[in-house]
CSV table of C-alpha atoms in Angstrom, one decimal:
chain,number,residue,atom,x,y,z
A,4,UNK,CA,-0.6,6.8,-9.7
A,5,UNK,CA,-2.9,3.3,-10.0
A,6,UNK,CA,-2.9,1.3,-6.8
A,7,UNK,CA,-1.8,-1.6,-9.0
A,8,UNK,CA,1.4,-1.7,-10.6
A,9,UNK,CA,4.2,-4.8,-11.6
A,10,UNK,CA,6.9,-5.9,-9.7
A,11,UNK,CA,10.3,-7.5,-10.8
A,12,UNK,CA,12.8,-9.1,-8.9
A,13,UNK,CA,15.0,-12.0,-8.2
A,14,UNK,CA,16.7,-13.6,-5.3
A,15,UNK,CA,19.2,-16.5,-4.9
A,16,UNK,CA,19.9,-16.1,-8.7
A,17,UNK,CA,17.2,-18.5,-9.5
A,18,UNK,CA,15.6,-15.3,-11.8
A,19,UNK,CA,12.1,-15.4,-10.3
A,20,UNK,CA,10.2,-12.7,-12.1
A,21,UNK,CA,6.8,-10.9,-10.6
A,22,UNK,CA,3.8,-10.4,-11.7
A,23,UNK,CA,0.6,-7.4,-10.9
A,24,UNK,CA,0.4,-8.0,-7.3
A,25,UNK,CA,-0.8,-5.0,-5.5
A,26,UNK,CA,0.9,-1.6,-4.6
A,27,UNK,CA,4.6,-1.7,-5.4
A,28,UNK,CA,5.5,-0.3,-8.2
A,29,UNK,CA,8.8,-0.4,-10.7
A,30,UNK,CA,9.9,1.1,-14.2
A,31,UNK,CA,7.2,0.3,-16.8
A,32,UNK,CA,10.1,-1.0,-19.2
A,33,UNK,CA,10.8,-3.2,-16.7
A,34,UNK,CA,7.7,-4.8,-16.4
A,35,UNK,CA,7.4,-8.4,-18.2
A,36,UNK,CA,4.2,-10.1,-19.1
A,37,UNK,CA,4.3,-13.3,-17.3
A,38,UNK,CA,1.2,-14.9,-15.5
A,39,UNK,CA,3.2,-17.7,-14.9
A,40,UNK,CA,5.7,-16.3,-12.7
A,41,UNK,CA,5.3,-16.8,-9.0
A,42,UNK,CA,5.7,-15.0,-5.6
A,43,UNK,CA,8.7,-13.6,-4.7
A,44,UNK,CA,11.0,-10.3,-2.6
A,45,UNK,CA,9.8,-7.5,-1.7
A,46,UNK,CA,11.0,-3.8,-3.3
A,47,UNK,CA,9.8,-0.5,-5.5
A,48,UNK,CA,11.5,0.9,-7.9
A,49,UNK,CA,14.7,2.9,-7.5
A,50,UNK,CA,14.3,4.8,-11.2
A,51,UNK,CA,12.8,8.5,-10.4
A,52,UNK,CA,11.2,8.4,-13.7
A,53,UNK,CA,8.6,5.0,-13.5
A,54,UNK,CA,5.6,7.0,-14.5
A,55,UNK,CA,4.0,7.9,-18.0
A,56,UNK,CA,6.4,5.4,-19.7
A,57,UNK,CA,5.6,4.6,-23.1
A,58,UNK,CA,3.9,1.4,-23.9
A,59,UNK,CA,5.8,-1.3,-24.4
A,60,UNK,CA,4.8,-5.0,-25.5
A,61,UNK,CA,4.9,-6.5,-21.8
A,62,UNK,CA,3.9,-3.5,-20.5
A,63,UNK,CA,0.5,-3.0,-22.4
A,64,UNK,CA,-2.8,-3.0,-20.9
A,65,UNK,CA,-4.8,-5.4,-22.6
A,66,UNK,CA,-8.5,-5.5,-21.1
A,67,UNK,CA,-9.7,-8.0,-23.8
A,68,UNK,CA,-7.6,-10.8,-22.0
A,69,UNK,CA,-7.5,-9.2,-18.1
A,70,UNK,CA,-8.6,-11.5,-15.8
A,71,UNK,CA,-12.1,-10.7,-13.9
A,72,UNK,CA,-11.6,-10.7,-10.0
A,73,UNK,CA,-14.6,-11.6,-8.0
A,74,UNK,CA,-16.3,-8.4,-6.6
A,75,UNK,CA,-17.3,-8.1,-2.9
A,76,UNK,CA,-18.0,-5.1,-2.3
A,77,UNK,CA,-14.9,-3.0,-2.5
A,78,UNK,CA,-12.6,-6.1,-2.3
A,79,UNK,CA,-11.9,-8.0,-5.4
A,80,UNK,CA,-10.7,-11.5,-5.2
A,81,UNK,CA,-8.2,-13.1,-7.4
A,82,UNK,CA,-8.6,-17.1,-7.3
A,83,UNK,CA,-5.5,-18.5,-9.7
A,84,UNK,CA,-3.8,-21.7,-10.6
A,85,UNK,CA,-0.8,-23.1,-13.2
A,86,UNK,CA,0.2,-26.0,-14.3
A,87,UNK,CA,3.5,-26.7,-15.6
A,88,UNK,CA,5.6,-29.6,-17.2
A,89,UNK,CA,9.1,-29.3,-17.4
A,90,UNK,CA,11.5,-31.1,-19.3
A,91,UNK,CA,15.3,-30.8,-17.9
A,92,UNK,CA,18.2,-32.3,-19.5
A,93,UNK,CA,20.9,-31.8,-16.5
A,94,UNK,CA,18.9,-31.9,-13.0
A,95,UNK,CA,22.0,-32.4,-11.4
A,96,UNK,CA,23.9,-29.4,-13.0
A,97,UNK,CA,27.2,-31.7,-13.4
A,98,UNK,CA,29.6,-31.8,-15.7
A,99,UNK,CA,29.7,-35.5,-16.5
A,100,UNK,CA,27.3,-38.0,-15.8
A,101,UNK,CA,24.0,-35.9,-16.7
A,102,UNK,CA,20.7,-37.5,-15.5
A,103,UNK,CA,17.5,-36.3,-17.3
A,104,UNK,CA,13.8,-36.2,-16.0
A,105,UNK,CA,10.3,-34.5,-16.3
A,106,UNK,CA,8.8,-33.0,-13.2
A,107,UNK,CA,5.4,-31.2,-13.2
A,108,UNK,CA,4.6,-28.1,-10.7
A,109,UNK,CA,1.1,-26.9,-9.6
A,110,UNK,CA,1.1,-23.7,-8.2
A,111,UNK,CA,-2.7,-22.3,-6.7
A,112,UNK,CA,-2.9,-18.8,-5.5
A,113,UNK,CA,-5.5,-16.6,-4.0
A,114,UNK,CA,-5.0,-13.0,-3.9
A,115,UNK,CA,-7.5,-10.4,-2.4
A,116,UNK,CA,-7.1,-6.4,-2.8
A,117,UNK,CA,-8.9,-3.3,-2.2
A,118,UNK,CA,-7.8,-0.9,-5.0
A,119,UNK,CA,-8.1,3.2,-4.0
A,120,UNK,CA,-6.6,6.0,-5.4
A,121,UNK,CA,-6.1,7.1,-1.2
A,122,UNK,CA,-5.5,4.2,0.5
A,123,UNK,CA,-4.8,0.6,-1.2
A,124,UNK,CA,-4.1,-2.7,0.1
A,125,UNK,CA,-3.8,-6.6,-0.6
A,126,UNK,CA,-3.0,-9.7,0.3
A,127,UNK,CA,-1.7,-12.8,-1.3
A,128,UNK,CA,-0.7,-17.0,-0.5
A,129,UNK,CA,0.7,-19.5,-2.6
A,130,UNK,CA,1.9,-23.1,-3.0
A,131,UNK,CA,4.3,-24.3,-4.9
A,132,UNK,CA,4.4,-27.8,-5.3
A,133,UNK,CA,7.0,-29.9,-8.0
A,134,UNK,CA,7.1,-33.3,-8.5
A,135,UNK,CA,10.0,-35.1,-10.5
A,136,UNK,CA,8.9,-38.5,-12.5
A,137,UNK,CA,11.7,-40.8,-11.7
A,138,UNK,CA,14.4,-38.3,-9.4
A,139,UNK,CA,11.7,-38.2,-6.6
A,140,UNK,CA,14.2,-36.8,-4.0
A,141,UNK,CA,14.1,-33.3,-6.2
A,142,UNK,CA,10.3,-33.3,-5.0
A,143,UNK,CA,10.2,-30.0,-3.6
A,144,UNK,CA,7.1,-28.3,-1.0
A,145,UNK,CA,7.4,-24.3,-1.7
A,146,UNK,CA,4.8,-21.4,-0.3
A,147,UNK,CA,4.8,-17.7,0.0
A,148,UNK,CA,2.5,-15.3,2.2
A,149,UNK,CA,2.4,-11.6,1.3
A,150,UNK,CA,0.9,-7.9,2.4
A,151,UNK,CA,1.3,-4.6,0.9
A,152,UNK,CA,-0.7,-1.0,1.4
A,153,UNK,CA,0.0,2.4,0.0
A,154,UNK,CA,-1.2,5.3,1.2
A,155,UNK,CA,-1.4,8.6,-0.3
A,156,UNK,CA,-1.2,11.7,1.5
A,157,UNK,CA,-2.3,14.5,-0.9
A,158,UNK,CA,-0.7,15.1,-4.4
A,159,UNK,CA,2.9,15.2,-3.7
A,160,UNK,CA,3.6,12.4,-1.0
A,161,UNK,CA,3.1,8.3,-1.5
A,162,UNK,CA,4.2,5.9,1.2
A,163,UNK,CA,3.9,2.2,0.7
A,164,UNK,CA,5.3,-1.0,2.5
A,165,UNK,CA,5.1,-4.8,1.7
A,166,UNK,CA,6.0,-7.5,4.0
A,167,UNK,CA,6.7,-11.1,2.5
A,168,UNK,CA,7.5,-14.8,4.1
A,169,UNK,CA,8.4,-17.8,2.3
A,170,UNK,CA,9.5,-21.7,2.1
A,171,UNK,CA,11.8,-21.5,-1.4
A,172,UNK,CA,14.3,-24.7,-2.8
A,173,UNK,CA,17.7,-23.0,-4.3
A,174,UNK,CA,18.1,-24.5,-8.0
A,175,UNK,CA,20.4,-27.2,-8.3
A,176,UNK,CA,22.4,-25.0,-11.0
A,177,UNK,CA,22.6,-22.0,-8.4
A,178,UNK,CA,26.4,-21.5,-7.6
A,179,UNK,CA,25.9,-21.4,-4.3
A,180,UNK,CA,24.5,-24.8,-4.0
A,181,UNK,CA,27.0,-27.4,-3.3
A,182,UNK,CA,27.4,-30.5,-5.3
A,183,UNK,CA,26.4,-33.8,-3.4
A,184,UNK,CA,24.0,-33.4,-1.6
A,185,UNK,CA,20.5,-35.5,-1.6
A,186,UNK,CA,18.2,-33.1,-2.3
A,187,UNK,CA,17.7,-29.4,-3.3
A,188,UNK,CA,18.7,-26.4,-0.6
A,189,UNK,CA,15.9,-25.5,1.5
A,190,UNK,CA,15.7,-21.6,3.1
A,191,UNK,CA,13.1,-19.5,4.1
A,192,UNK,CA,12.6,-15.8,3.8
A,193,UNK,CA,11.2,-12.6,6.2
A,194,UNK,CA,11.3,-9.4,4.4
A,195,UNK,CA,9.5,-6.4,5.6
A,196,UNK,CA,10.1,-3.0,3.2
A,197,UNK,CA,8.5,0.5,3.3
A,198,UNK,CA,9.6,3.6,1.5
A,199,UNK,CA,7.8,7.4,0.8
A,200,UNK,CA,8.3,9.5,-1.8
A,201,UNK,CA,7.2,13.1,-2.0
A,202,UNK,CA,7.8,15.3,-5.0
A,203,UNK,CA,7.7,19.5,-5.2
A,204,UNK,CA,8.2,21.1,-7.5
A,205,UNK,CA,11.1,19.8,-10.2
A,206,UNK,CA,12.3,18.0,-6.9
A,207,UNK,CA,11.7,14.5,-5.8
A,208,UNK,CA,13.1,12.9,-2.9
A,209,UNK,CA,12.6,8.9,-1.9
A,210,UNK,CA,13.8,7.0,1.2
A,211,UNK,CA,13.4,3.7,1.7
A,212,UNK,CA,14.2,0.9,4.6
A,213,UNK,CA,14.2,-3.6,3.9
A,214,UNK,CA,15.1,-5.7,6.0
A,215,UNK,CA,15.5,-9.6,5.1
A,216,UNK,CA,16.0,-12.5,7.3
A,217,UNK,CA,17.1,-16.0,5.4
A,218,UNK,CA,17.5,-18.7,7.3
A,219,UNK,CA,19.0,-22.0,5.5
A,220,UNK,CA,18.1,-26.2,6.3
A,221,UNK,CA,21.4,-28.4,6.7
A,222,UNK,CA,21.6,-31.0,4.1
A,223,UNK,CA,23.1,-34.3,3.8
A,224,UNK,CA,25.3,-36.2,1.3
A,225,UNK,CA,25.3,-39.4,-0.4
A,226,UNK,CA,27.2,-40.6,3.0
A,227,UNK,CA,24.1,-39.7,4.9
A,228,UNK,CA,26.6,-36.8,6.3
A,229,UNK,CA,25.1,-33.6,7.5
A,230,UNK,CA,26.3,-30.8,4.9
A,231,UNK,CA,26.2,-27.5,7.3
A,232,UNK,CA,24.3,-24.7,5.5
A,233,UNK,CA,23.7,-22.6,8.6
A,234,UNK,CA,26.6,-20.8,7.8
A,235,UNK,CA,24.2,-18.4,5.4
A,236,UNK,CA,21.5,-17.6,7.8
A,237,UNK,CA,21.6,-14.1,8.1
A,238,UNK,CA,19.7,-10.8,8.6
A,239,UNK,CA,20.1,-7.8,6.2
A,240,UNK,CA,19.0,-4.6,6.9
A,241,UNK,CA,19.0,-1.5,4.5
A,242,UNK,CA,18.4,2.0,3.9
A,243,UNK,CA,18.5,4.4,0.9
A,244,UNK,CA,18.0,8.1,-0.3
A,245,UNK,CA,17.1,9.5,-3.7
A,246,UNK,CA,17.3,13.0,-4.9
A,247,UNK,CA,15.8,13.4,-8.7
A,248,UNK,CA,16.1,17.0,-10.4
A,249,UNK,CA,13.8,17.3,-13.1
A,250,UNK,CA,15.1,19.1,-15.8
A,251,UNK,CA,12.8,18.8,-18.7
A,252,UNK,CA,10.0,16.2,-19.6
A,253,UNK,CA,12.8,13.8,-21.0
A,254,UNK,CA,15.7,14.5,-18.4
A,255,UNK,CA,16.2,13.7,-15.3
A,256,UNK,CA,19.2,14.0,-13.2
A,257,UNK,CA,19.4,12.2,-9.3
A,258,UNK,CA,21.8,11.2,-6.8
A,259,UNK,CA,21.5,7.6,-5.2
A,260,UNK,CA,22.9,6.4,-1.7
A,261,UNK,CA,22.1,3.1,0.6
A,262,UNK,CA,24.1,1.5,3.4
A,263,UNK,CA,24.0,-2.0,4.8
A,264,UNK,CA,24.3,-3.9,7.9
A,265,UNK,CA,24.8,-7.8,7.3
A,266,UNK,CA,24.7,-9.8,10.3
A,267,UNK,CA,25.2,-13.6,10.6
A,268,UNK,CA,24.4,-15.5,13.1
A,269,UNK,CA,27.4,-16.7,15.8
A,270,UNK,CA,29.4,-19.5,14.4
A,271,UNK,CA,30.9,-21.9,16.2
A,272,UNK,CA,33.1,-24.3,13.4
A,273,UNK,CA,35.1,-23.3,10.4
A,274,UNK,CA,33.6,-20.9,8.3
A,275,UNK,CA,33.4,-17.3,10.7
A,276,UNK,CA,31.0,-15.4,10.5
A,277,UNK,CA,29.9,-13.5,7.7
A,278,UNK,CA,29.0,-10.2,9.4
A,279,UNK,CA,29.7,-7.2,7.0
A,280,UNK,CA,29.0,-3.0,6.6
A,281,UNK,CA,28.9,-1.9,3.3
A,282,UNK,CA,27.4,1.5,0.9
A,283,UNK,CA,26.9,2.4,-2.4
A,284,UNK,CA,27.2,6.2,-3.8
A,285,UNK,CA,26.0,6.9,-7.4
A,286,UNK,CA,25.2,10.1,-9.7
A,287,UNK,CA,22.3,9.0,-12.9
A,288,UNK,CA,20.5,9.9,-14.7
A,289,UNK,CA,17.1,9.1,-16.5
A,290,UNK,CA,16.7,10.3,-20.1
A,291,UNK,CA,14.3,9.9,-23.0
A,292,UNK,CA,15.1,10.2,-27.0
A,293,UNK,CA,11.8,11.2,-28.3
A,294,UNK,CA,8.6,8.2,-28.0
A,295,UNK,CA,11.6,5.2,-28.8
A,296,UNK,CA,13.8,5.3,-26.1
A,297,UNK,CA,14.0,5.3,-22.9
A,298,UNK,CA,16.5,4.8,-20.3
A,299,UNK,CA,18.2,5.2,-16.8
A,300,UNK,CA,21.9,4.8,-16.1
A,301,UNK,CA,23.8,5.3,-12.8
A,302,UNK,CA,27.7,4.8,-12.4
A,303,UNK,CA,29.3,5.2,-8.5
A,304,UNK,CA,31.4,3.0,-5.6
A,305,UNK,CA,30.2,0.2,-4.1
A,306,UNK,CA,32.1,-0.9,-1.2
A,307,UNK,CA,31.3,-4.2,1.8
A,308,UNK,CA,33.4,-4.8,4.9
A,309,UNK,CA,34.0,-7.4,6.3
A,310,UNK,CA,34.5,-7.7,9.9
A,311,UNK,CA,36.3,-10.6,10.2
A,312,UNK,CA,39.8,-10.7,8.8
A,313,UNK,CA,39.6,-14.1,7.1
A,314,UNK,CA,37.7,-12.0,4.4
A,315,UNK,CA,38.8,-9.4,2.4
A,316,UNK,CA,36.5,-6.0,1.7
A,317,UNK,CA,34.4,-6.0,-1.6
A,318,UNK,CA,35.2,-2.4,-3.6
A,319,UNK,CA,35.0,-0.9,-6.7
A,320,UNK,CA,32.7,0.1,-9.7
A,321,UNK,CA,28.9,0.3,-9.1
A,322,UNK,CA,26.9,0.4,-12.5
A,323,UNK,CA,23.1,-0.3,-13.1
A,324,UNK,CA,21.4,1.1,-16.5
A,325,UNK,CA,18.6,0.0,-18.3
A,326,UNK,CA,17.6,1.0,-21.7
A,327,UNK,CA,14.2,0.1,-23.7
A,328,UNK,CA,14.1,0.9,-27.8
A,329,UNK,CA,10.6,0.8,-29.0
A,330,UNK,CA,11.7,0.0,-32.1
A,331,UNK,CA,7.8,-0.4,-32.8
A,332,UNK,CA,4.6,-0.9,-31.6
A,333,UNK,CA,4.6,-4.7,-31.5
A,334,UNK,CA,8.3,-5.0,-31.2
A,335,UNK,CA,10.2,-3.7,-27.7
A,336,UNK,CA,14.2,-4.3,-27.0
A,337,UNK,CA,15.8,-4.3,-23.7
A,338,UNK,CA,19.5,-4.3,-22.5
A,339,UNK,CA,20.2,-4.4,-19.1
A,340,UNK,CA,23.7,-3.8,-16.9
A,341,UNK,CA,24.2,-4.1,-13.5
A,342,UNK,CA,27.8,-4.1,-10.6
A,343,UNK,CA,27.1,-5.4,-7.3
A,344,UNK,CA,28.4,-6.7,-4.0
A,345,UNK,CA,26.6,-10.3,-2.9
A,346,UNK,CA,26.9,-12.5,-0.1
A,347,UNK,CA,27.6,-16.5,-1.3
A,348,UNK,CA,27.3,-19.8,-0.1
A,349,UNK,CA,30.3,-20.7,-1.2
A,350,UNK,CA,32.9,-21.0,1.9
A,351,UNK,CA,36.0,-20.1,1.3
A,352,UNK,CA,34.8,-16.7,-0.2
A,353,UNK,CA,33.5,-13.8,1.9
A,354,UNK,CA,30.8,-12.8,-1.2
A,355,UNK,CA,31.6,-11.6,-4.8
A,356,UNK,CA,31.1,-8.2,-7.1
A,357,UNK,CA,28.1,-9.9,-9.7
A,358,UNK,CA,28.4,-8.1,-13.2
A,359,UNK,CA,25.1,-8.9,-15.1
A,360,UNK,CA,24.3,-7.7,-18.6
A,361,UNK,CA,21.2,-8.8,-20.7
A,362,UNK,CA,19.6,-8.1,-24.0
A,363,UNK,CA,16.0,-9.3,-24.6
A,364,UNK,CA,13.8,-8.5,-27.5
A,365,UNK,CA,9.8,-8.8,-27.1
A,366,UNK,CA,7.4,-9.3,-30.2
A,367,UNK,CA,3.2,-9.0,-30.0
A,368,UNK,CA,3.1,-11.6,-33.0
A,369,UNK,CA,-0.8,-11.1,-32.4
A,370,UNK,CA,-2.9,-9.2,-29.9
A,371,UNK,CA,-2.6,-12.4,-27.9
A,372,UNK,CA,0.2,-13.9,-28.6
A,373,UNK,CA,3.5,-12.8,-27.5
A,374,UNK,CA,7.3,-14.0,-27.8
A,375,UNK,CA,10.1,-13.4,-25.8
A,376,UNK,CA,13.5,-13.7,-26.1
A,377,UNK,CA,16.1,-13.3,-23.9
A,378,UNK,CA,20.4,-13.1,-24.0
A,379,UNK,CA,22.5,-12.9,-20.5
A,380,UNK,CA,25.6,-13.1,-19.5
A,381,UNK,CA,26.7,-13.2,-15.1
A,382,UNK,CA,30.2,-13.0,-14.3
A,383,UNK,CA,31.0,-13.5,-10.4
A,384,UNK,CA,33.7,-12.2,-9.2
A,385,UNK,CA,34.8,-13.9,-5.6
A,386,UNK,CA,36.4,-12.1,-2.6
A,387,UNK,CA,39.2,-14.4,-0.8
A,388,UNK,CA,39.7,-17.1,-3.5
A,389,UNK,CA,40.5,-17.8,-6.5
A,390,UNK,CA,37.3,-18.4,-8.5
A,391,UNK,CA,35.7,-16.4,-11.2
A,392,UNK,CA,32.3,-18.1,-12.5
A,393,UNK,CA,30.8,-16.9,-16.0
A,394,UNK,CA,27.2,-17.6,-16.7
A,395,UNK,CA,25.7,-17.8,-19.9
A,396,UNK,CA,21.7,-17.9,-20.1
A,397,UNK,CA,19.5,-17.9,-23.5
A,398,UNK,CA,15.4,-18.7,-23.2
A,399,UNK,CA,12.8,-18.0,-26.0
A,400,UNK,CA,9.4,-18.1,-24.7
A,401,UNK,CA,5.4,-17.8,-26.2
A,402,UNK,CA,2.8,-16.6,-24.1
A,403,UNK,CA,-0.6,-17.4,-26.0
A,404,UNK,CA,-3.6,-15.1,-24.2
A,405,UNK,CA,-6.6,-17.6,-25.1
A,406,UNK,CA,-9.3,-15.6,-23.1
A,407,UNK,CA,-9.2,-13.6,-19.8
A,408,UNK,CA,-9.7,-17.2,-17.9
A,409,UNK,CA,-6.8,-19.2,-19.9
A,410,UNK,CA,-3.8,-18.7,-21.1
A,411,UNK,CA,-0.6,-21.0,-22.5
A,412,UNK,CA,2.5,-20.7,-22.3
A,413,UNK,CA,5.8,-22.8,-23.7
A,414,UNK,CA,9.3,-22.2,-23.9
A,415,UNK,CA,13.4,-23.4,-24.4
A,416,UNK,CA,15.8,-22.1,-22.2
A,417,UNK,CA,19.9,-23.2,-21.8
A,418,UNK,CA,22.5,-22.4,-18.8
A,419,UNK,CA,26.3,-22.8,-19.0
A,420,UNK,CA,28.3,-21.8,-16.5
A,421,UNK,CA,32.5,-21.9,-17.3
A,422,UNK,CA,34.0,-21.8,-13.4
A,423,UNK,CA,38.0,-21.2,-13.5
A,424,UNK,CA,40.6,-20.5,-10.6
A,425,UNK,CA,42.4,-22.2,-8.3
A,426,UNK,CA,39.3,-22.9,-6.2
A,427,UNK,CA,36.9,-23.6,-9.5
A,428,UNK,CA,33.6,-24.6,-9.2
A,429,UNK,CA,31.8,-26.9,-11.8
A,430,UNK,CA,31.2,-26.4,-15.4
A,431,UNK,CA,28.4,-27.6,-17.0
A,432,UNK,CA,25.4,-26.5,-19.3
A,433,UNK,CA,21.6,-27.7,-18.9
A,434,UNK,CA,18.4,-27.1,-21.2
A,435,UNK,CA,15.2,-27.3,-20.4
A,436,UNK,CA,11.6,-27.4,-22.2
A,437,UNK,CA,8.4,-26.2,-20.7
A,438,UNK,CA,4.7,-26.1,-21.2
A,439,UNK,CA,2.1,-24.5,-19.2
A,440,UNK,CA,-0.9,-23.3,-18.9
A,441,UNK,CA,-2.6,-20.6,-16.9
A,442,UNK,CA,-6.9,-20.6,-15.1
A,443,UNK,CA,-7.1,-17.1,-13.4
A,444,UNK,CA,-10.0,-15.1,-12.1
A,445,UNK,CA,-14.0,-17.0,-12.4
């Protein structure tokens, strides 16, 4: 297995994907072609079968337009920065009264990694900074620091761990971020995670441990009133066990199971304390249909208990599949599903069961330039009140490789969210037009 791999994740819903960093690694159909994107969680993939995938568009090697590191001695350095513009309709994410601006963010990184088939590591730092034209309180100050190593001890056992801390600013749009208030969330993020895998023969096994510590600023309102937000802090700690049976090249049959430990910080004021147990079970299975499809799907019981009785337990259906249909060699599709049990920062709820499903299509127009386009649908089910959210997103996006120093990128995206219930959020839609471009490696 390379040293180098793709990582894809989000947190706080504000769909922050990864890009090559270092030693973690996830399916290949999962990867996504994005130099743009920016430093995010921590994690490996929980599919037994992320090796010898077939190409896909975003998942292609293409040396003509990979960035050169600089080479000292077995280190290579990684010197990157992106410039964006950003064109948003809604800032505000309201209703009525929508307020439109144009913001630009710079975002410099430097990355340095020595790659090894035995023992790999790298580190990484970026800055994040966004600055709004006329709405000059959205101005937002981001960074993220991050380490990762893997270590391989003979043919049949890998172990890796990453550890990650960063300043972030929750989207305006983001459920969770209440309405009124002067200026964007601000929270910061500790995650440390490690797993090892070891394989014999049809058997693989996988165990892995994260823990996350967020920690939230209090706000203020129009009223210069402080908007408590300390009710979120938290720390998250979880463990989880894979068994894989390999049955053939193209089947693979495995067993899931992870538990939690939520714990909030001690409250004193009206919202208790979040502090929850919780554990998902799941049979899956990984599959292939000859060289066009590909695909992993997992169905069990998810279940989160709450300790205080203000807040009712979260229980029921856990789903997660993934399938990728190379319906060519320049053209990949993707549909995505996913059940889970999340914590909120809305009050009067104790968290909600998110059911995600998304269908994108990718298209190698030329060797270097690529579209994407993506369909998505969240629906948030809340535990304790009477709100359901549904979340519509759409983007179309061009990523134009002009050499391995430069690259472009532009791209239309639209949110709605339709909020019903007795304790309804807001509804609302927002669009936004980007531009970018990329200077990577010297």
């Amino acid at each position: 297995m390379s040293a180098t791999h793709v990582i894809a994740r989000a947190i706080s819903g504000a769909c922050i994907p990864m890009v090559a960093f270092g030693v973690t690694t996830v399916p290949a159909m999962a990867q996504r072609y994005d130099p743009f994107s920016k430093l995010g969680t921590l994690g490996a993939s929980d599919n037994p079968l992320d090796e010898d995938q077939p190409e896909s568009v975003t998942g292609r090697s293409r040396p003509e337009y990979a960035a050169v590191p600089i080479q000292a001695g077995s280190l290579q350095i990684m010197p990157q920065v992106s410039v964006n513009s950003e064109f948003e309709d809604n800032v505000y994410a309201r209703e009525d009264n929508r307020i439109s601006d144009v913001n630009v963010t710079i975002r410099p990184r430097l990355s340095i990694s020595r790659p090894s088939e035995d023992f790999a590591w790298s580190l990484a730092g970026e800055y994040e900074a966004t600055r709004f034209f006329s709405l000059t309180s959205e101005n937002t100050n981001d960074y993220a620091f991050r380490g990762g190593l893997q270590y391989q001890v003979g043919s049949t056992t890998t172990f890796q761990a990453n550890v990650l801390h960063s300043r972030n600013s929750e989207q305006r749009s983001s459920p969770d971020s209440p309405t009124g208030i002067v200026r964007p969330n601000r929270f910061k993020l500790t995650e440390g995670y490690a797993d090892i895998r070891h394989s014999f023969n049809r058997v693989s096994l996988q165990a892995t441990a994260d823990y996350q510590r967020l920690t939230y600023r209090d706000n203020f309102n129009n009223l210069g009133e402080i908007v408590d937000q300390s009710f979120r802090d938290r720390s998250v700690y979880t463990g989880g066990l894979i068994a894989q049976y390999t049955m053939s090249p193209n089947f693979a049959i495995f067993a899931a199971g992870s538990a939690n430990k939520r714990d909030y910080r001690t409250r004193i004021g009206p919202v208790p304390a979040r502090d929850s147990t919780g554990y998902e079970l799941a049979l899956g299975a990984n599959f292939a249909v000859g060289k066009l499809m590909r695909g992993t799907l997992r169905a069990g019981y998810l279940r989160q208990n709450y300790k205080d009785p203000a807040f009712s337990d979260n229980k029921g259906l856990l789903l997660r599949g993934e399938l990728a249909y190379y319906v060519t060699p320049l053209v990949t599709l993707t549909a995505k599903i996913d059940r889970t049990a999340s914590d909120t920062g809305v009050r009067q709820a104790g968290g909600y069961v998110k059911t995600t499903a998304t269908l994108q299509a990718d298209y190698e127009l030329k060797r270097n330039l690529i579209f994407h386009l993506e369909a998505g649908n969240e629906n948030r089910n809340y535990n304790g009140v009477d709100r359901t959210d549904n979340r519509f997103t759409g983007q179309v996006k061009a990523t134009w490789l002009l050499s391995p120093r430069w690259s472009l990128q532009a791209g239309f995206s639209h949110r709605g969210q339709d909020s019903s219930g007795v304790a309804s959020g807001r509804d609302f839609s927002e669009n936004r037009v980007t531009f970018g471009i990329l200077f990577k490696g010297l």
